[in-house]
Amino acid sequence: MALYTRVDQDTCIACGACGATAPDLFDYDDEGLATAIYDNDRNRGVTAIPGNLHDDLQDALDGCPTDSIKCSERPF
């Protein structure tokens, strides 16, 4: 199953949880807000996350205090 992710930067509080939990998937932009980075996705949510990173993605989803991380089985 393919999974895609992006961050709703309107609700992100830049807490750092996703980058600490899944550094291969998330980083922070110049404003300090989280952004999806896997395979240079640039927070568009169009790059499939490989299966070996699904657990990290789930941990980031579970740890986001504002539910800003979005996940879908289809590209956004």
PDB file of N, CA and C in Angstrom:
ATOM      1  N   MET A   1       0.849  -1.180   0.000  1.00  0.00           N
ATOM      2  CA  MET A   1       0.000   0.000   0.000  1.00  0.00           C
ATOM      3  C   MET A   1       0.893   1.240   0.000  1.00  0.00           C
ATOM      4  N   ALA A   2       0.620   2.159  -0.882  1.00  0.00           N
ATOM      5  CA  ALA A   2       1.352   3.423  -0.927  1.00  0.00           C
ATOM      6  C   ALA A   2       0.752   4.387   0.082  1.00  0.00           C
ATOM      7  N   LEU A   3       1.622   5.139   0.738  1.00  0.00           N
ATOM      8  CA  LEU A   3       1.196   6.199   1.642  1.00  0.00           C
ATOM      9  C   LEU A   3       1.887   7.495   1.242  1.00  0.00           C
ATOM     10  N   TYR A   4       1.163   8.583   1.414  1.00  0.00           N
ATOM     11  CA  TYR A   4       1.658   9.916   1.092  1.00  0.00           C
ATOM     12  C   TYR A   4       1.451  10.791   2.316  1.00  0.00           C
ATOM     13  N   THR A   5       2.327  11.782   2.473  1.00  0.00           N
ATOM     14  CA  THR A   5       2.190  12.650   3.638  1.00  0.00           C
ATOM     15  C   THR A   5       2.524  14.081   3.288  1.00  0.00           C
ATOM     16  N   ARG A   6       1.958  14.973   4.042  1.00  0.00           N
ATOM     17  CA  ARG A   6       2.260  16.400   3.965  1.00  0.00           C
ATOM     18  C   ARG A   6       1.922  17.007   5.321  1.00  0.00           C
ATOM     19  N   VAL A   7       2.354  18.226   5.549  1.00  0.00           N
ATOM     20  CA  VAL A   7       2.092  18.907   6.809  1.00  0.00           C
ATOM     21  C   VAL A   7       1.202  20.110   6.541  1.00  0.00           C
ATOM     22  N   ASP A   8       0.136  20.239   7.325  1.00  0.00           N
ATOM     23  CA  ASP A   8      -0.706  21.430   7.269  1.00  0.00           C
ATOM     24  C   ASP A   8       0.028  22.514   8.049  1.00  0.00           C
ATOM     25  N   GLN A   9       0.716  23.383   7.347  1.00  0.00           N
ATOM     26  CA  GLN A   9       1.529  24.396   8.002  1.00  0.00           C
ATOM     27  C   GLN A   9       0.699  25.487   8.664  1.00  0.00           C
ATOM     28  N   ASP A  10      -0.586  25.549   8.359  1.00  0.00           N
ATOM     29  CA  ASP A  10      -1.456  26.513   9.036  1.00  0.00           C
ATOM     30  C   ASP A  10      -1.707  26.124  10.489  1.00  0.00           C
ATOM     31  N   THR A  11      -1.600  24.840  10.787  1.00  0.00           N
ATOM     32  CA  THR A  11      -1.849  24.394  12.165  1.00  0.00           C
ATOM     33  C   THR A  11      -0.583  23.928  12.878  1.00  0.00           C
ATOM     34  N   CYS A  12       0.527  23.812  12.156  1.00  0.00           N
ATOM     35  CA  CYS A  12       1.799  23.366  12.741  1.00  0.00           C
ATOM     36  C   CYS A  12       2.282  24.393  13.763  1.00  0.00           C
ATOM     37  N   ILE A  13       2.730  23.910  14.919  1.00  0.00           N
ATOM     38  CA  ILE A  13       3.260  24.802  15.955  1.00  0.00           C
ATOM     39  C   ILE A  13       4.775  24.664  16.089  1.00  0.00           C
ATOM     40  N   ALA A  14       5.399  23.979  15.157  1.00  0.00           N
ATOM     41  CA  ALA A  14       6.857  23.827  15.120  1.00  0.00           C
ATOM     42  C   ALA A  14       7.405  23.245  16.417  1.00  0.00           C
ATOM     43  N   CYS A  15       6.756  22.208  16.921  1.00  0.00           N
ATOM     44  CA  CYS A  15       7.174  21.607  18.188  1.00  0.00           C
ATOM     45  C   CYS A  15       8.412  20.734  18.049  1.00  0.00           C
ATOM     46  N   GLY A  16       8.696  20.247  16.844  1.00  0.00           N
ATOM     47  CA  GLY A  16       9.879  19.436  16.607  1.00  0.00           C
ATOM     48  C   GLY A  16       9.668  17.943  16.733  1.00  0.00           C
ATOM     49  N   ALA A  17       8.481  17.504  17.092  1.00  0.00           N
ATOM     50  CA  ALA A  17       8.233  16.080  17.317  1.00  0.00           C
ATOM     51  C   ALA A  17       8.404  15.253  16.045  1.00  0.00           C
ATOM     52  N   CYS A  18       7.897  15.710  14.924  1.00  0.00           N
ATOM     53  CA  CYS A  18       7.963  14.896  13.705  1.00  0.00           C
ATOM     54  C   CYS A  18       9.388  14.764  13.193  1.00  0.00           C
ATOM     55  N   GLY A  19      10.149  15.831  13.229  1.00  0.00           N
ATOM     56  CA  GLY A  19      11.532  15.769  12.777  1.00  0.00           C
ATOM     57  C   GLY A  19      12.388  14.880  13.655  1.00  0.00           C
ATOM     58  N   ALA A  20      12.085  14.857  14.943  1.00  0.00           N
ATOM     59  CA  ALA A  20      12.822  13.994  15.869  1.00  0.00           C
ATOM     60  C   ALA A  20      12.434  12.535  15.676  1.00  0.00           C
ATOM     61  N   THR A  21      11.168  12.285  15.391  1.00  0.00           N
ATOM     62  CA  THR A  21      10.656  10.932  15.237  1.00  0.00           C
ATOM     63  C   THR A  21      10.940  10.347  13.859  1.00  0.00           C
ATOM     64  N   ALA A  22      10.830  11.160  12.839  1.00  0.00           N
ATOM     65  CA  ALA A  22      10.974  10.686  11.457  1.00  0.00           C
ATOM     66  C   ALA A  22      11.832  11.660  10.645  1.00  0.00           C
ATOM     67  N   PRO A  23      13.133  11.736  10.949  1.00  0.00           N
ATOM     68  CA  PRO A  23      13.987  12.716  10.262  1.00  0.00           C
ATOM     69  C   PRO A  23      14.163  12.458   8.768  1.00  0.00           C
ATOM     70  N   ASP A  24      13.874  11.256   8.307  1.00  0.00           N
ATOM     71  CA  ASP A  24      13.947  10.982   6.871  1.00  0.00           C
ATOM     72  C   ASP A  24      12.712  11.487   6.138  1.00  0.00           C
ATOM     73  N   LEU A  25      11.672  11.835   6.893  1.00  0.00           N
ATOM     74  CA  LEU A  25      10.410  12.265   6.291  1.00  0.00           C
ATOM     75  C   LEU A  25      10.105  13.742   6.491  1.00  0.00           C
ATOM     76  N   PHE A  26      10.568  14.310   7.624  1.00  0.00           N
ATOM     77  CA  PHE A  26      10.193  15.681   7.962  1.00  0.00           C
ATOM     78  C   PHE A  26      11.394  16.522   8.362  1.00  0.00           C
ATOM     79  N   ASP A  27      11.350  17.775   7.984  1.00  0.00           N
ATOM     80  CA  ASP A  27      12.342  18.760   8.391  1.00  0.00           C
ATOM     81  C   ASP A  27      11.583  20.063   8.601  1.00  0.00           C
ATOM     82  N   TYR A  28      12.301  21.158   8.681  1.00  0.00           N
ATOM     83  CA  TYR A  28      11.667  22.439   8.977  1.00  0.00           C
ATOM     84  C   TYR A  28      12.071  23.466   7.929  1.00  0.00           C
ATOM     85  N   ASP A  29      11.128  24.327   7.580  1.00  0.00           N
ATOM     86  CA  ASP A  29      11.411  25.356   6.582  1.00  0.00           C
ATOM     87  C   ASP A  29      12.060  26.568   7.252  1.00  0.00           C
ATOM     88  N   ASP A  30      12.255  27.619   6.499  1.00  0.00           N
ATOM     89  CA  ASP A  30      12.919  28.815   7.010  1.00  0.00           C
ATOM     90  C   ASP A  30      12.144  29.491   8.139  1.00  0.00           C
ATOM     91  N   GLU A  31      10.850  29.238   8.207  1.00  0.00           N
ATOM     92  CA  GLU A  31      10.017  29.812   9.253  1.00  0.00           C
ATOM     93  C   GLU A  31       9.921  28.892  10.472  1.00  0.00           C
ATOM     94  N   GLY A  32      10.576  27.734  10.402  1.00  0.00           N
ATOM     95  CA  GLY A  32      10.569  26.787  11.512  1.00  0.00           C
ATOM     96  C   GLY A  32       9.403  25.821  11.505  1.00  0.00           C
ATOM     97  N   LEU A  33       8.569  25.867  10.475  1.00  0.00           N
ATOM     98  CA  LEU A  33       7.420  24.970  10.388  1.00  0.00           C
ATOM     99  C   LEU A  33       7.834  23.648   9.752  1.00  0.00           C
ATOM    100  N   ALA A  34       7.200  22.589  10.193  1.00  0.00           N
ATOM    101  CA  ALA A  34       7.496  21.267   9.654  1.00  0.00           C
ATOM    102  C   ALA A  34       7.084  21.200   8.185  1.00  0.00           C
ATOM    103  N   THR A  35       7.819  20.373   7.447  1.00  0.00           N
ATOM    104  CA  THR A  35       7.536  20.158   6.040  1.00  0.00           C
ATOM    105  C   THR A  35       7.956  18.742   5.662  1.00  0.00           C
ATOM    106  N   ALA A  36       7.187  18.115   4.802  1.00  0.00           N
ATOM    107  CA  ALA A  36       7.535  16.770   4.323  1.00  0.00           C
ATOM    108  C   ALA A  36       8.668  16.895   3.321  1.00  0.00           C
ATOM    109  N   ILE A  37       9.719  16.105   3.520  1.00  0.00           N
ATOM    110  CA  ILE A  37      10.914  16.250   2.694  1.00  0.00           C
ATOM    111  C   ILE A  37      11.291  15.002   1.920  1.00  0.00           C
ATOM    112  N   TYR A  38      10.643  13.872   2.172  1.00  0.00           N
ATOM    113  CA  TYR A  38      11.101  12.628   1.556  1.00  0.00           C
ATOM    114  C   TYR A  38      11.220  12.776   0.046  1.00  0.00           C
ATOM    115  N   ASP A  39      12.380  12.408  -0.491  1.00  0.00           N
ATOM    116  CA  ASP A  39      12.635  12.413  -1.932  1.00  0.00           C
ATOM    117  C   ASP A  39      12.305  13.778  -2.557  1.00  0.00           C
ATOM    118  N   ASN A  40      12.650  14.849  -1.822  1.00  0.00           N
ATOM    119  CA  ASN A  40      12.457  16.219  -2.292  1.00  0.00           C
ATOM    120  C   ASN A  40      10.987  16.543  -2.601  1.00  0.00           C
ATOM    121  N   ASP A  41      10.080  16.035  -1.787  1.00  0.00           N
ATOM    122  CA  ASP A  41       8.640  16.222  -2.003  1.00  0.00           C
ATOM    123  C   ASP A  41       8.199  17.669  -1.833  1.00  0.00           C
ATOM    124  N   ARG A  42       8.904  18.418  -1.001  1.00  0.00           N
ATOM    125  CA  ARG A  42       8.586  19.836  -0.760  1.00  0.00           C
ATOM    126  C   ARG A  42       7.174  20.052  -0.233  1.00  0.00           C
ATOM    127  N   ASN A  43       6.737  19.127   0.617  1.00  0.00           N
ATOM    128  CA  ASN A  43       5.444  19.215   1.308  1.00  0.00           C
ATOM    129  C   ASN A  43       4.240  19.195   0.365  1.00  0.00           C
ATOM    130  N   ARG A  44       4.415  18.640  -0.814  1.00  0.00           N
ATOM    131  CA  ARG A  44       3.297  18.552  -1.756  1.00  0.00           C
ATOM    132  C   ARG A  44       2.452  17.309  -1.536  1.00  0.00           C
ATOM    133  N   GLY A  45       3.036  16.278  -0.908  1.00  0.00           N
ATOM    134  CA  GLY A  45       2.289  15.049  -0.665  1.00  0.00           C
ATOM    135  C   GLY A  45       2.064  14.225  -1.914  1.00  0.00           C
ATOM    136  N   VAL A  46       3.030  14.241  -2.820  1.00  0.00           N
ATOM    137  CA  VAL A  46       2.873  13.503  -4.076  1.00  0.00           C
ATOM    138  C   VAL A  46       3.900  12.383  -4.234  1.00  0.00           C
ATOM    139  N   THR A  47       4.808  12.252  -3.284  1.00  0.00           N
ATOM    140  CA  THR A  47       5.840  11.226  -3.344  1.00  0.00           C
ATOM    141  C   THR A  47       5.482  10.094  -2.387  1.00  0.00           C
ATOM    142  N   ALA A  48       5.397   8.885  -2.898  1.00  0.00           N
ATOM    143  CA  ALA A  48       5.046   7.735  -2.053  1.00  0.00           C
ATOM    144  C   ALA A  48       6.153   7.473  -1.033  1.00  0.00           C
ATOM    145  N   ILE A  49       5.743   7.211   0.200  1.00  0.00           N
ATOM    146  CA  ILE A  49       6.666   6.883   1.276  1.00  0.00           C
ATOM    147  C   ILE A  49       6.928   5.378   1.209  1.00  0.00           C
ATOM    148  N   PRO A  50       8.197   4.964   1.177  1.00  0.00           N
ATOM    149  CA  PRO A  50       8.480   3.527   1.096  1.00  0.00           C
ATOM    150  C   PRO A  50       8.045   2.799   2.368  1.00  0.00           C
ATOM    151  N   GLY A  51       7.716   1.536   2.199  1.00  0.00           N
ATOM    152  CA  GLY A  51       7.207   0.714   3.301  1.00  0.00           C
ATOM    153  C   GLY A  51       8.109   0.678   4.517  1.00  0.00           C
ATOM    154  N   ASN A  52       9.420   0.739   4.323  1.00  0.00           N
ATOM    155  CA  ASN A  52      10.319   0.682   5.470  1.00  0.00           C
ATOM    156  C   ASN A  52      10.246   1.934   6.342  1.00  0.00           C
ATOM    157  N   LEU A  53       9.576   2.992   5.868  1.00  0.00           N
ATOM    158  CA  LEU A  53       9.404   4.210   6.663  1.00  0.00           C
ATOM    159  C   LEU A  53       7.981   4.398   7.186  1.00  0.00           C
ATOM    160  N   HIS A  54       7.103   3.434   6.930  1.00  0.00           N
ATOM    161  CA  HIS A  54       5.715   3.564   7.382  1.00  0.00           C
ATOM    162  C   HIS A  54       5.602   3.624   8.903  1.00  0.00           C
ATOM    163  N   ASP A  55       6.424   2.853   9.619  1.00  0.00           N
ATOM    164  CA  ASP A  55       6.376   2.905  11.083  1.00  0.00           C
ATOM    165  C   ASP A  55       6.809   4.278  11.591  1.00  0.00           C
ATOM    166  N   ASP A  56       7.837   4.860  10.971  1.00  0.00           N
ATOM    167  CA  ASP A  56       8.267   6.208  11.360  1.00  0.00           C
ATOM    168  C   ASP A  56       7.169   7.221  11.083  1.00  0.00           C
ATOM    169  N   LEU A  57       6.497   7.077   9.951  1.00  0.00           N
ATOM    170  CA  LEU A  57       5.387   7.967   9.619  1.00  0.00           C
ATOM    171  C   LEU A  57       4.284   7.839  10.654  1.00  0.00           C
ATOM    172  N   GLN A  58       3.945   6.612  11.034  1.00  0.00           N
ATOM    173  CA  GLN A  58       2.899   6.412  12.038  1.00  0.00           C
ATOM    174  C   GLN A  58       3.298   7.025  13.381  1.00  0.00           C
ATOM    175  N   ASP A  59       4.557   6.875  13.763  1.00  0.00           N
ATOM    176  CA  ASP A  59       5.038   7.478  15.014  1.00  0.00           C
ATOM    177  C   ASP A  59       4.921   9.000  14.966  1.00  0.00           C
ATOM    178  N   ALA A  60       5.249   9.590  13.813  1.00  0.00           N
ATOM    179  CA  ALA A  60       5.124  11.039  13.673  1.00  0.00           C
ATOM    180  C   ALA A  60       3.661  11.473  13.740  1.00  0.00           C
ATOM    181  N   LEU A  61       2.793  10.720  13.078  1.00  0.00           N
ATOM    182  CA  LEU A  61       1.354  11.016  13.142  1.00  0.00           C
ATOM    183  C   LEU A  61       0.849  10.961  14.580  1.00  0.00           C
ATOM    184  N   ASP A  62       1.251   9.918  15.289  1.00  0.00           N
ATOM    185  CA  ASP A  62       0.810   9.747  16.678  1.00  0.00           C
ATOM    186  C   ASP A  62       1.359  10.834  17.591  1.00  0.00           C
ATOM    187  N   GLY A  63       2.547  11.350  17.281  1.00  0.00           N
ATOM    188  CA  GLY A  63       3.192  12.312  18.156  1.00  0.00           C
ATOM    189  C   GLY A  63       2.887  13.764  17.869  1.00  0.00           C
ATOM    190  N   CYS A  64       2.208  14.046  16.771  1.00  0.00           N
ATOM    191  CA  CYS A  64       1.914  15.437  16.418  1.00  0.00           C
ATOM    192  C   CYS A  64       0.788  15.975  17.307  1.00  0.00           C
ATOM    193  N   PRO A  65       1.084  16.975  18.143  1.00  0.00           N
ATOM    194  CA  PRO A  65       0.067  17.458  19.084  1.00  0.00           C
ATOM    195  C   PRO A  65      -1.074  18.232  18.434  1.00  0.00           C
ATOM    196  N   THR A  66      -0.894  18.672  17.192  1.00  0.00           N
ATOM    197  CA  THR A  66      -1.942  19.448  16.528  1.00  0.00           C
ATOM    198  C   THR A  66      -2.568  18.717  15.344  1.00  0.00           C
ATOM    199  N   ASP A  67      -2.203  17.440  15.160  1.00  0.00           N
ATOM    200  CA  ASP A  67      -2.703  16.653  14.029  1.00  0.00           C
ATOM    201  C   ASP A  67      -2.441  17.345  12.687  1.00  0.00           C
ATOM    202  N   SER A  68      -1.309  18.031  12.609  1.00  0.00           N
ATOM    203  CA  SER A  68      -0.958  18.749  11.382  1.00  0.00           C
ATOM    204  C   SER A  68      -0.399  17.842  10.301  1.00  0.00           C
ATOM    205  N   ILE A  69       0.095  16.677  10.679  1.00  0.00           N
ATOM    206  CA  ILE A  69       0.614  15.739   9.696  1.00  0.00           C
ATOM    207  C   ILE A  69      -0.560  15.001   9.073  1.00  0.00           C
ATOM    208  N   LYS A  70      -0.630  15.064   7.785  1.00  0.00           N
ATOM    209  CA  LYS A  70      -1.706  14.407   7.044  1.00  0.00           C
ATOM    210  C   LYS A  70      -1.140  13.203   6.307  1.00  0.00           C
ATOM    211  N   CYS A  71      -1.941  12.170   6.209  1.00  0.00           N
ATOM    212  CA  CYS A  71      -1.518  10.943   5.543  1.00  0.00           C
ATOM    213  C   CYS A  71      -2.677  10.447   4.684  1.00  0.00           C
ATOM    214  N   SER A  72      -2.318   9.933   3.510  1.00  0.00           N
ATOM    215  CA  SER A  72      -3.346   9.456   2.579  1.00  0.00           C
ATOM    216  C   SER A  72      -2.793   8.294   1.774  1.00  0.00           C
ATOM    217  N   GLU A  73      -3.686   7.466   1.274  1.00  0.00           N
ATOM    218  CA  GLU A  73      -3.299   6.392   0.376  1.00  0.00           C
ATOM    219  C   GLU A  73      -3.230   6.890  -1.063  1.00  0.00           C
ATOM    220  N   ARG A  74      -3.569   8.152  -1.276  1.00  0.00           N
ATOM    221  CA  ARG A  74      -3.507   8.764  -2.596  1.00  0.00           C
ATOM    222  C   ARG A  74      -2.694  10.059  -2.498  1.00  0.00           C
ATOM    223  N   PRO A  75      -2.062  10.465  -3.573  1.00  0.00           N
ATOM    224  CA  PRO A  75      -1.342  11.741  -3.549  1.00  0.00           C
ATOM    225  C   PRO A  75      -2.312  12.896  -3.240  1.00  0.00           C
ATOM    226  N   PHE A  76      -1.804  13.875  -2.574  1.00  0.00           N
ATOM    227  CA  PHE A  76      -2.623  15.032  -2.251  1.00  0.00           C
ATOM    228  C   PHE A  76      -2.776  15.916  -3.471  1.00  0.00           C
TER     229      PHE A  76
END
